XYZ file of C-alpha atoms in Angstrom:
660
model
C -1.616 20.851 -37.119
C -0.684 17.596 -35.465
C 1.649 19.381 -32.765
C -1.240 21.946 -32.541
C -3.770 18.959 -31.870
C -1.246 17.108 -29.333
C -1.043 20.658 -27.211
C -4.851 20.825 -27.298
C -5.182 17.395 -26.023
C -2.824 18.029 -23.392
C -4.539 21.214 -22.172
C -8.138 19.532 -22.386
C -6.670 16.678 -19.968
C -5.339 19.199 -17.749
C -8.569 21.001 -17.810
C -10.382 17.984 -16.939
C -8.085 16.985 -14.049
C -8.093 20.794 -12.561
C -12.181 20.822 -12.805
C -12.329 17.787 -10.686
C -12.388 18.390 -6.708
C -9.715 16.095 -5.438
C -11.135 16.314 -2.004
C -12.650 13.329 -0.609
C -16.497 13.466 -0.101
C -16.696 16.457 -2.564
C -18.465 14.477 -5.663
C -19.799 17.047 -8.286
C -22.822 16.874 -10.585
C -20.364 17.128 -13.496
C -18.588 13.792 -12.759
C -21.759 12.198 -12.196
C -23.548 13.457 -15.363
C -20.175 12.709 -17.523
C -21.398 9.734 -19.840
C -17.795 8.499 -21.152
C -14.137 9.292 -20.306
C -13.027 12.099 -22.159
C -9.596 10.300 -23.508
C -10.738 6.653 -23.537
C -14.218 6.362 -24.785
C -14.101 2.597 -24.657
C -13.458 2.817 -21.044
C -15.941 0.934 -18.814
C -14.822 2.475 -15.862
C -12.369 5.141 -14.548
C -10.503 6.187 -11.524
C -11.073 9.579 -10.904
C -8.450 9.940 -8.157
C -6.359 7.550 -6.268
C -4.353 8.582 -3.106
C -2.359 6.882 -0.607
C 0.080 7.766 2.085
C 2.424 5.268 3.708
C 3.561 6.268 7.413
C 5.242 4.853 10.327
C 3.926 5.103 13.909
C 5.505 4.382 17.150
C 4.084 2.343 19.989
C 5.995 1.623 23.504
C 5.121 -2.147 23.046
C 6.130 -2.843 19.442
C 8.098 0.074 18.390
C 7.458 1.331 14.903
C 4.884 -0.117 12.885
C 3.616 0.891 9.252
C 0.297 1.908 7.876
C -1.015 2.751 4.350
C -4.133 4.967 4.175
C -6.077 4.864 0.772
C -8.684 7.291 -0.634
C -10.290 6.312 -4.102
C -13.159 7.784 -6.226
C -14.199 5.732 -9.030
C -16.529 6.543 -11.938
C -18.874 3.800 -13.712
C -19.493 4.343 -17.363
C -21.049 1.032 -18.583
C -22.623 -1.910 -17.105
C -19.554 -4.000 -18.028
C -17.707 -1.441 -15.127
C -19.981 -2.896 -12.539
C -17.299 -5.440 -11.149
C -15.144 -2.309 -10.333
C -18.171 -1.991 -7.392
C -16.887 -5.240 -6.029
C -13.534 -3.799 -4.711
C -11.197 -6.553 -3.116
C -7.875 -5.853 -1.035
C -5.316 -8.953 -0.576
C -3.297 -8.981 2.618
C -0.629 -11.450 4.051
C -1.236 -13.370 7.272
C 1.623 -15.603 6.888
C 4.558 -13.958 8.934
C 6.329 -16.196 10.938
C 7.464 -13.724 13.760
C 5.108 -10.828 13.141
C 1.456 -10.099 13.813
C -0.863 -10.649 10.790
C -1.743 -7.956 8.359
C -5.352 -5.989 8.500
C -7.601 -4.160 6.174
C -9.784 -1.662 7.416
C -12.702 -0.199 4.994
C -14.350 3.238 5.734
C -16.641 6.168 4.634
C -17.789 3.764 1.641
C -20.433 5.353 -0.558
C -22.252 5.241 -3.746
C -23.460 8.460 -5.476
C -25.817 8.965 -7.981
C -27.794 11.831 -9.884
C -31.310 11.761 -9.436
C -33.519 14.380 -10.611
C -30.832 16.466 -10.753
C -29.992 15.929 -7.070
C -26.934 14.122 -6.043
C -28.268 10.915 -3.763
C -25.913 9.117 -1.478
C -26.003 5.358 -0.746
C -23.895 4.045 2.130
C -22.367 0.688 2.685
C -23.870 -1.241 5.491
C -22.292 -4.361 7.317
C -23.612 -6.928 4.987
C -21.381 -5.247 2.174
C -17.945 -6.461 3.383
C -16.537 -9.664 3.137
C -13.665 -11.506 4.436
C -11.997 -14.522 2.528
C -9.151 -16.672 3.331
C -7.250 -17.355 -0.021
C -4.602 -19.719 1.322
C -2.435 -20.154 4.672
C -0.605 -16.947 3.630
C -3.157 -14.724 2.239
C -6.565 -13.315 3.010
C -8.566 -10.842 1.255
C -11.259 -8.198 2.364
C -13.941 -7.268 -0.340
C -16.660 -4.410 -0.255
C -19.775 -4.607 -2.549
C -21.096 -1.146 -3.023
C -24.837 -0.417 -3.010
C -26.955 0.833 -5.398
C -24.520 1.072 -8.223
C -25.802 2.107 -11.826
C -24.549 3.338 -15.052
C -23.030 6.834 -14.028
C -22.383 6.092 -10.537
C -19.509 7.741 -8.823
C -17.893 5.409 -5.951
C -15.859 6.726 -3.022
C -14.172 4.786 -0.280
C -11.183 4.765 2.241
C -9.256 1.895 3.557
C -6.379 1.553 5.559
C -3.685 -1.615 5.743
C -1.970 -2.054 9.069
C 1.516 -3.910 8.919
C 4.176 -4.931 11.369
C 6.523 -6.015 8.450
C 8.680 -2.803 7.554
C 10.938 -4.951 5.306
C 8.761 -4.142 2.268
C 5.994 -1.588 2.103
C 2.539 -1.964 0.295
C 3.115 -1.325 -3.687
C 1.461 1.657 -4.928
C 0.045 1.018 -8.433
C -0.484 4.353 -10.517
C -1.944 2.321 -13.270
C -4.819 0.041 -13.462
C -6.952 -1.769 -16.343
C -8.972 1.429 -16.721
C -8.000 4.918 -16.954
C -6.877 6.946 -14.057
C -7.256 10.658 -14.105
C -4.934 11.422 -10.891
C -2.770 9.355 -8.345
C -0.805 10.565 -5.644
C 1.455 8.635 -3.223
C 2.885 9.977 -0.070
C 5.511 8.450 2.196
C 6.246 9.702 5.445
C 9.236 7.390 6.836
C 11.922 8.074 9.594
C 15.374 8.288 7.861
C 16.672 5.574 10.134
C 14.746 3.355 7.820
C 16.436 3.410 4.364
C 14.385 2.322 1.536
C 15.255 1.455 -2.030
C 12.870 2.747 -3.964
C 12.035 1.130 -7.497
C 9.690 2.626 -10.099
C 8.199 0.147 -12.321
C 6.779 0.753 -15.881
C 7.457 3.168 -18.691
C 6.471 6.729 -17.295
C 8.295 9.559 -15.504
C 6.753 10.339 -12.211
C 6.791 13.896 -10.458
C 8.644 13.768 -7.089
C 9.003 15.870 -4.218
C 10.836 15.346 -0.921
C 11.578 17.291 2.058
C 12.612 16.619 5.480
C 11.447 17.455 9.073
C 12.264 16.742 12.808
C 9.659 15.060 14.834
C 9.581 15.189 18.764
C 7.323 12.729 20.486
C 6.676 12.128 24.356
C 7.016 8.629 25.378
C 6.018 6.660 28.433
C 9.085 5.511 30.561
C 9.396 3.433 33.921
C 8.331 4.687 37.240
C 5.840 7.270 35.523
C 8.850 9.078 33.919
C 8.470 10.703 30.460
C 11.032 10.285 27.809
C 11.238 12.237 24.450
C 11.756 10.565 21.021
C 13.150 12.593 18.426
C 13.647 11.530 14.745
C 13.815 13.107 11.218
C 10.996 12.225 9.068
C 11.433 12.204 5.061
C 8.563 13.018 3.131
C 8.178 11.926 -0.251
C 5.479 12.856 -2.612
C 4.923 11.031 -5.967
C 2.019 12.184 -8.497
C 0.919 11.229 -12.146
C -1.937 12.405 -14.347
C -3.869 11.228 -17.098
C -2.559 7.431 -16.623
C -3.908 5.451 -19.771
C -5.420 1.972 -19.143
C -3.160 -1.157 -18.663
C -4.351 -3.203 -21.535
C -3.622 -7.044 -22.369
C -1.887 -7.578 -25.460
C -0.546 -10.954 -27.333
C 2.859 -12.436 -26.382
C 2.880 -10.690 -22.843
C 4.736 -12.614 -20.138
C 3.034 -10.947 -17.272
C 1.257 -7.569 -17.384
C 2.165 -6.680 -13.966
C 5.689 -6.331 -15.095
C 4.923 -3.157 -16.996
C 2.449 -1.649 -14.525
C 3.369 1.993 -13.410
C 3.910 1.485 -9.907
C 6.014 2.394 -6.824
C 8.053 -0.273 -4.776
C 10.081 0.333 -1.366
C 12.033 -2.439 0.055
C 14.387 -1.741 2.910
C 18.044 -1.732 2.527
C 19.269 -0.965 5.940
C 18.102 0.244 9.431
C 20.546 2.937 11.115
C 20.111 4.112 14.780
C 22.983 6.185 16.506
C 25.160 4.077 19.013
C 24.012 0.712 17.327
C 25.689 -1.115 14.397
C 23.647 -0.525 11.208
C 21.479 -3.669 10.285
C 21.835 -4.248 6.497
C 19.273 -6.141 4.342
C 19.019 -6.845 0.663
C 21.441 -4.307 -0.974
C 22.858 -6.914 -3.565
C 22.273 -10.356 -4.931
C 25.091 -11.523 -2.564
C 23.035 -10.344 0.321
C 19.945 -12.288 -0.852
C 21.627 -15.621 -1.455
C 23.440 -15.219 1.825
C 20.485 -14.445 3.858
C 18.711 -17.397 2.263
C 21.607 -19.911 2.321
C 22.431 -19.151 6.192
C 18.807 -19.764 7.306
C 18.276 -22.877 9.200
C 15.130 -23.726 7.280
C 17.382 -24.087 4.148
C 20.914 -24.864 5.320
C 19.734 -28.001 7.424
C 17.826 -29.475 4.607
C 20.065 -29.449 1.787
C 22.425 -31.398 3.898
C 19.780 -34.082 4.343
C 21.085 -37.896 4.283
C 20.055 -41.224 5.284
C 16.774 -41.966 3.498
C 17.119 -42.158 -0.038
C 20.319 -44.050 -0.643
C 18.988 -47.619 -1.093
C 16.501 -46.258 -3.810
C 19.394 -44.127 -5.481
C 21.475 -47.299 -6.015
C 18.456 -49.075 -7.734
C 17.891 -46.304 -10.182
C 21.329 -45.420 -11.401
C 24.789 -47.108 -11.917
C 28.428 -46.727 -12.957
C 27.956 -47.894 -16.472
C 25.536 -44.827 -17.061
C 26.703 -41.407 -18.077
C 26.021 -38.617 -15.590
C 23.526 -37.000 -18.065
C 21.631 -40.491 -17.776
C 22.159 -40.679 -14.058
C 20.864 -36.942 -13.933
C 17.801 -37.837 -15.951
C 17.090 -41.056 -14.035
C 17.380 -39.113 -10.677
C 14.782 -36.609 -12.160
C 12.284 -39.030 -13.439
C 12.517 -40.812 -10.040
C 11.735 -37.365 -7.986
C 8.830 -36.736 -10.324
C 7.258 -40.091 -9.789
C 8.104 -40.278 -5.990
C 6.769 -37.015 -4.970
C 3.738 -35.155 -5.744
C 3.546 -31.612 -5.850
C 0.895 -30.255 -3.517
C 0.449 -27.075 -5.387
C 2.419 -24.808 -2.847
C 5.329 -22.533 -4.009
C 8.183 -21.395 -2.033
C 12.123 -21.794 -1.602
C 11.558 -23.053 1.827
C 10.846 -26.440 2.299
C 7.194 -26.807 3.876
C 7.450 -30.525 5.010
C 11.143 -31.156 5.349
C 13.030 -33.376 2.369
C 12.825 -36.497 4.356
C 9.104 -36.282 5.479
C 8.264 -35.339 1.656
C 10.292 -38.234 0.411
C 8.599 -40.576 2.713
C 4.998 -39.191 2.576
C 5.394 -38.713 -1.452
C 3.875 -35.197 -1.274
C 5.605 -31.611 -1.049
C 6.081 -28.120 -1.979
C 8.093 -26.915 -4.761
C 11.290 -26.755 -2.538
C 10.542 -29.977 -0.567
C 10.772 -31.477 -4.281
C 13.477 -29.778 -6.016
C 15.587 -30.041 -3.065
C 15.194 -33.414 -2.779
C 16.428 -33.599 -6.395
C 19.483 -31.430 -5.426
C 20.599 -33.745 -2.688
C 20.162 -36.858 -4.844
C 22.247 -35.231 -7.815
C 24.764 -34.488 -5.208
C 25.030 -37.877 -3.678
C 25.468 -39.150 -7.257
C 28.343 -37.042 -7.626
C 26.939 -34.368 -9.803
C 27.701 -30.541 -9.171
C 24.005 -29.345 -8.424
C 22.930 -26.095 -7.124
C 19.367 -24.065 -6.086
C 18.433 -21.426 -8.460
C 16.142 -19.019 -6.938
C 13.236 -17.675 -9.161
C 10.067 -15.807 -9.817
C 7.427 -17.439 -11.790
C 5.823 -15.728 -14.627
C 2.475 -15.041 -12.849
C 4.746 -13.514 -9.850
C 6.452 -11.319 -12.156
C 9.969 -10.337 -12.982
C 12.445 -9.107 -10.371
C 14.703 -6.424 -11.638
C 16.541 -5.476 -8.436
C 17.904 -7.615 -5.275
C 14.930 -8.629 -3.435
C 14.363 -11.489 -0.790
C 10.758 -11.410 -0.692
C 9.682 -11.397 -4.350
C 11.337 -14.781 -5.237
C 8.500 -17.713 -4.871
C 10.155 -20.768 -6.626
C 13.266 -22.917 -6.522
C 14.786 -25.012 -9.379
C 17.833 -27.040 -9.756
C 20.941 -26.240 -12.048
C 23.400 -28.933 -12.488
C 26.838 -29.074 -14.356
C 28.038 -32.053 -16.423
C 30.671 -32.176 -18.797
C 31.086 -28.333 -18.497
C 27.300 -27.931 -19.605
C 24.786 -26.222 -17.494
C 21.285 -27.898 -17.238
C 18.079 -26.540 -15.699
C 15.584 -29.215 -13.765
C 12.307 -29.092 -12.180
C 10.990 -32.089 -10.377
C 7.292 -30.693 -9.794
C 5.896 -31.376 -13.538
C 5.577 -34.702 -14.875
C 6.048 -33.630 -18.354
C 9.241 -31.327 -17.409
C 12.724 -33.131 -18.728
C 16.271 -31.803 -18.801
C 16.356 -28.305 -19.908
C 12.628 -28.281 -20.495
C 11.288 -26.317 -17.523
C 7.385 -25.619 -16.958
C 6.281 -22.582 -18.695
C 5.424 -20.806 -15.429
C 9.479 -21.125 -14.581
C 10.285 -19.147 -17.856
C 10.829 -15.678 -16.622
C 13.866 -13.620 -17.039
C 16.649 -14.485 -14.813
C 16.879 -16.726 -11.591
C 19.920 -16.347 -9.261
C 21.850 -19.632 -8.407
C 23.138 -20.249 -4.611
C 26.489 -21.903 -4.657
C 27.872 -23.801 -1.794
C 29.621 -20.899 -0.531
C 26.396 -18.890 -0.439
C 27.538 -16.556 -3.521
C 24.968 -15.718 -6.020
C 25.234 -16.118 -9.843
C 22.601 -14.987 -12.560
C 21.187 -17.859 -14.400
C 19.063 -17.348 -17.564
C 15.708 -19.030 -17.980
C 15.086 -18.291 -21.052
C 15.200 -21.286 -23.716
C 17.820 -20.943 -26.699
C 17.115 -24.223 -28.815
C 14.702 -24.184 -31.413
C 11.366 -26.178 -30.797
C 9.972 -27.408 -33.985
C 6.793 -28.188 -35.411
C 7.261 -29.895 -38.764
C 4.158 -31.067 -40.794
C 4.418 -33.071 -43.935
C 1.014 -33.306 -45.969
C 0.137 -35.315 -49.030
C -3.182 -34.187 -50.799
C -5.335 -35.323 -53.544
C -7.444 -32.389 -54.866
C -10.777 -33.670 -57.039
C -12.505 -31.858 -59.498
C -15.508 -31.283 -57.345
C -13.420 -29.532 -54.577
C -13.228 -32.421 -52.160
C -9.645 -33.236 -50.535
C -8.055 -36.027 -49.134
C -4.546 -37.325 -48.171
C -2.317 -38.023 -45.261
C -0.438 -35.877 -42.699
C 2.369 -36.583 -40.577
C 3.485 -33.892 -37.652
C 6.504 -34.078 -35.438
C 6.743 -31.715 -32.233
C 10.034 -31.451 -30.587
C 11.277 -29.737 -27.109
C 8.754 -27.020 -25.796
C 6.210 -27.849 -28.449
C 6.133 -31.378 -27.364
C 5.993 -30.421 -23.720
C 3.016 -28.003 -24.437
C 0.963 -30.830 -26.158
C 1.736 -33.246 -23.270
C 0.667 -30.441 -20.996
C -2.490 -30.093 -22.953
C -3.568 -33.337 -24.007
C -1.877 -36.135 -22.243
C -4.487 -38.072 -20.529
C -7.570 -36.829 -22.284
C -9.878 -38.801 -24.154
C -8.779 -39.799 -27.366
C -12.364 -39.231 -29.087
C -12.898 -35.848 -27.605
C -9.157 -34.981 -28.589
C -10.159 -35.812 -32.090
C -13.196 -33.907 -32.331
C -11.231 -30.856 -31.288
C -8.660 -31.668 -33.920
C -11.330 -32.068 -36.523
C -12.802 -28.640 -35.558
C -9.396 -26.836 -35.446
C -8.889 -27.939 -39.117
C -11.896 -26.749 -40.527
C -14.079 -29.808 -39.780
C -12.278 -32.052 -41.595
C -12.762 -35.904 -41.092
C -9.872 -37.642 -39.688
C -9.329 -41.440 -39.778
C -6.400 -43.722 -38.843
C -5.030 -41.589 -36.052
C -1.801 -42.638 -34.687
C 0.510 -40.960 -32.100
C 4.048 -41.925 -30.923
C 6.097 -41.067 -28.157
C 3.576 -39.199 -25.845
C 4.835 -40.898 -22.745
C 8.394 -40.730 -23.590
C 9.239 -37.420 -22.578
C 12.373 -36.792 -24.077
C 11.364 -37.888 -27.450
C 9.765 -36.165 -30.407
C 5.978 -36.518 -30.454
C 4.924 -38.093 -33.805
C 1.350 -37.651 -35.096
C -0.154 -39.334 -38.186
C -3.754 -39.481 -39.623
C -5.521 -39.488 -42.980
C -8.319 -36.863 -43.751
C -10.905 -36.030 -46.096
C -13.084 -33.078 -46.827
C -15.958 -32.613 -49.301
C -16.133 -28.658 -49.624
C -12.656 -27.534 -48.491
C -11.722 -26.331 -51.924
C -13.961 -23.204 -53.963
C -14.616 -24.761 -57.287
C -16.614 -24.037 -60.181
C -16.807 -25.597 -63.848
C -13.732 -23.943 -65.227
C -11.599 -23.121 -62.009
C -10.516 -24.147 -58.569
C -9.081 -21.906 -55.921
C -7.881 -22.872 -52.404
C -4.983 -21.547 -49.737
C -1.371 -22.956 -50.131
C -1.424 -24.351 -46.512
C -4.772 -25.757 -46.897
C -6.735 -26.201 -43.448
C -3.546 -25.231 -41.823
C -4.115 -21.662 -43.081
C -3.946 -18.686 -40.354
C -6.034 -15.746 -41.711
C -5.475 -13.228 -38.505
C -2.324 -11.386 -37.832
C -1.781 -11.651 -33.754
C -0.008 -8.238 -33.680
C -2.822 -5.910 -33.969
C -1.933 -2.801 -32.135
C -0.696 0.151 -34.097
C 2.215 0.550 -31.611
C 3.543 -1.206 -28.439
C 5.512 -0.114 -25.192
C 5.863 -3.676 -23.968
C 8.559 -6.251 -24.961
C 7.086 -9.143 -26.928
C 7.555 -12.660 -25.503
C 7.102 -15.736 -27.606
C 8.274 -17.834 -24.605
C 10.597 -19.958 -26.661
C 12.352 -19.841 -30.030
C 10.200 -21.732 -32.667
C 10.163 -23.163 -36.258
C 6.774 -23.899 -37.788
C 7.467 -25.713 -41.081
C 4.954 -27.347 -43.629
C 5.828 -29.584 -46.560
C 3.062 -29.922 -48.793
C 2.573 -31.981 -51.872
C -0.791 -31.365 -53.708
C -1.941 -33.654 -56.598
C -3.772 -31.632 -59.278
C -6.762 -33.051 -60.699
C -6.726 -34.385 -64.324
C -7.757 -32.076 -66.794
C -6.503 -28.845 -64.916
C -3.261 -26.651 -64.876
C -1.850 -23.775 -62.676
C -2.937 -20.658 -63.461
C -1.607 -18.791 -60.582
C 0.806 -20.000 -58.170
C 1.986 -17.204 -55.022
C 5.278 -16.236 -55.812
C 8.183 -17.676 -53.574
C 9.160 -15.108 -50.674
C 12.293 -15.265 -48.597
C 12.678 -12.557 -45.777
C 14.309 -11.979 -42.565
C 14.812 -9.647 -39.701
C 17.910 -8.424 -38.518
C 20.573 -10.985 -37.364
C 17.934 -13.767 -38.702
C 16.116 -13.377 -35.577
C 12.783 -14.031 -37.605
C 13.018 -16.011 -40.808
C 10.162 -16.661 -43.276
C 10.772 -18.818 -46.189
C 7.556 -19.478 -48.544
C 8.422 -21.231 -51.719
C 6.169 -22.682 -54.214
C 6.727 -24.853 -57.130
C 4.913 -27.013 -59.662
C 5.192 -29.375 -62.453
C 2.796 -31.309 -64.655
C 0.414 -32.866 -61.949
C 1.485 -31.638 -58.617
C 2.358 -28.413 -56.596
C 4.919 -28.366 -53.870
C 4.880 -25.699 -51.014
C 7.816 -25.491 -48.708
C 6.963 -22.777 -45.783
C 9.044 -22.256 -43.060
C 8.611 -19.656 -40.189
C 11.240 -19.447 -37.579
C 11.506 -16.790 -34.645
C 15.219 -17.528 -33.453
C 14.742 -15.711 -29.944
C 12.033 -15.760 -27.282
C 11.797 -11.814 -26.400
C 12.228 -8.889 -28.511
C 12.045 -5.100 -27.323
C 9.529 -3.090 -28.449
C 11.633 -1.216 -30.992
C 11.463 -4.409 -32.973
C 7.445 -4.252 -32.789
C 6.765 -2.859 -36.164
C 8.971 -5.347 -38.090
C 7.667 -8.165 -36.233
C 4.025 -7.173 -37.045
C 5.028 -6.672 -40.638
C 6.474 -10.171 -41.158
C 3.593 -11.526 -39.473
C 1.550 -9.673 -42.033
C 3.335 -11.115 -44.875
C 3.329 -14.518 -43.596
C -0.431 -14.187 -43.213
C -0.689 -12.873 -46.617
C 1.231 -15.941 -48.280
C -1.005 -18.426 -46.466
C -4.138 -16.582 -47.600
C -3.108 -15.919 -51.051
C -5.311 -18.198 -53.435
C -3.718 -20.831 -55.703
C -5.699 -21.323 -58.831
C -6.209 -23.749 -61.154
C -7.968 -23.743 -64.565
C -9.036 -26.423 -67.015
C -6.934 -27.085 -69.972
C-alpha cells in the first residue's frame, strides 16, 4: 500500500507540472484559482517555474562578456507570502579591473482572477529601487503592484557581467517550494569551467556542442570571421521542496540545491593555456604572489619599539604569542570589513588604529614572526559566507593566523576582543581553512574545536514544606562557553542582566550575585548567587513533587523533525553538568526517585549520565550530558534525537516526597 501511495504521489506531482504552461506570459486560470500548494499545504508562496540561461556574447571592444537572463513565475497563497512580491537581486560593483555588474528588470506583471477573468497589473517606474549595500555590492528591488492572496507574479531580469572567472550561481531550491527549475549555459569551449553541484539531489543534465561563426568588423572596413564551438548545457529539476531552517545548522546555504561554475582554464589556439584555480596550490600561489598581499607580509619598521615593551626573553613562546595577540586586539579596532587582502595597509592600520580583517591579522602575523614564532596566514570562509568544498579564489572572505609553538598548532584572530588562543569567533568556525606557507604552498587546517567546553553548575537547595525553595548556585564556564557568555553579556548593565537571569530561571529571586574573571579572557568564568522562590514546587498536605534539575530544567527536545538530510552542527564539543544537593523538609521521605540512567552513542560521541541517590534528609542528583564532537552526519540524527529525548525525560520526571 505504501509503495502504491508513493507512486500515486509522484504521478500527481508530474501531472501538476505537466498541467502548467511553462511559457512566460501564459498564466492560467487554474494557477490563479489554486488555494494551496499541492505537496506543501503550509507553503505561503511557491515558484511555479524558474528558468535562466547564461550565455557569452562578443564585442569588438571588450571581447567576450557574460549575461544571464531569468524568467520567474511565482504564486502567492497567503498574506505571509507577500514578502515574495518584493524581489531583490544583489550584484557586484567592486571589481578592480572590470566594469560594474548590472541588473535589468523587465515584463514585471501581477495577475489576479477577478470575476472569473484574468486581470493584469504592470510595474511602473516607481516600483523599482536601487540600493547600495556596501562598497562592493548593490541590489536592485522590484515591488510588484496589486498583490493579493491568490496572485501570480511574473518577471524577467538580466544580470550582465564582465567577470568570466565565476558565473552566477543558479539556485534550484528556495525557502518555498519550486515546481520546476531549468538552467541553461551556452559557453565557448575555450572557456573551461568547473561545474559544482551543491545539495542533496540528482539534477537531469543534457549537453551538446555546435559550431558558431560570426562576422567581426576589422580595420580598413574589412570583415573578419570569428568561429568557435559553443557548448550547450541544460539542467532541470522538478518538485523541489522548500529549504527549511532547522536547529544546529551551520549555514542553510551550504545545503541549498544549486549549480556553481568557476573558471579553471582559458584555451585558445596558438596561445598558451591560462589556468586558474584547479587546485589549492593554484589558489594559494595566486594570492601569495599578489603584490597586495606579498608586499604587506614583509612590512617592518613601525611596530618594533612597541614589541620590545610587551614581550621579553623570560617569557615562553606561548606567553609571547598571547601578549602579542592582546596587543593587536587593543591596538587596532576592526572596521567590520572582511577580506584577505589588506584595505588600509599594515602600517597605516597600526598607526591609525583601525583596519579590515586582513589589516589586523596580518599585523598579528608579522609581529609574531618578528618575535621568532613561526606563523602563517590561513584563508577561511566564514559561517555566513558558507563552506568551500572545491578550490576557489573568490569564495574565501576572511583570514586568520596559525602559529606553531613547541610542535603544536594554535589558531588566532585579533579582530574580536573576547577571542583568545584557539578560541576563534563563532563566525570563523566553518569546516577547514587553507594555510599559505612561506613558499606559497597550501595546507588544509581544521577550524573545528576539539576541546570540551564545560558548563558546570553546583546547587545547594533547601526545600520547605510549603513548596518554597532557597539556596546557592555556583556555575563555571570554560573555553567556548566562557567566550559565548562574554560575547553576549560583557558590558551589559548588571541589573538588566540579573532581570534576564531571573526570568530565564523561572522567575526566581537572586541576591548576592558575583562574577569573576569576566575580563580575564584566558580564565574560567565563575558566577555565584543566592536564590529563593516561593512557588517553585508543587505541593499539598501529603506530597511534594518537583523536577530533579529544579529551575534549570529543559522541557523541549530541540530536534523535532522526523528525519534530516543536513549535518547536525553543535559548533563546539560541550559538557553540561549539574551537581545538585536538595535538603528534604522535616517530616517527609522519598516516595519516588527517577532511576539512574547511563547511555552513550558510538565511540562515546554523546554521553548521558543521570544519577540520583538519597539518604535520610537529602537527595543528590549528578547529571552530565556530553557532546564530544561538534558535527554529526545526518545518519546519526535519529540516535541524537533519541538521546536528547531521554535527557529531557529524565529532567522532567518528577521526584515525589510523601509525609512520613
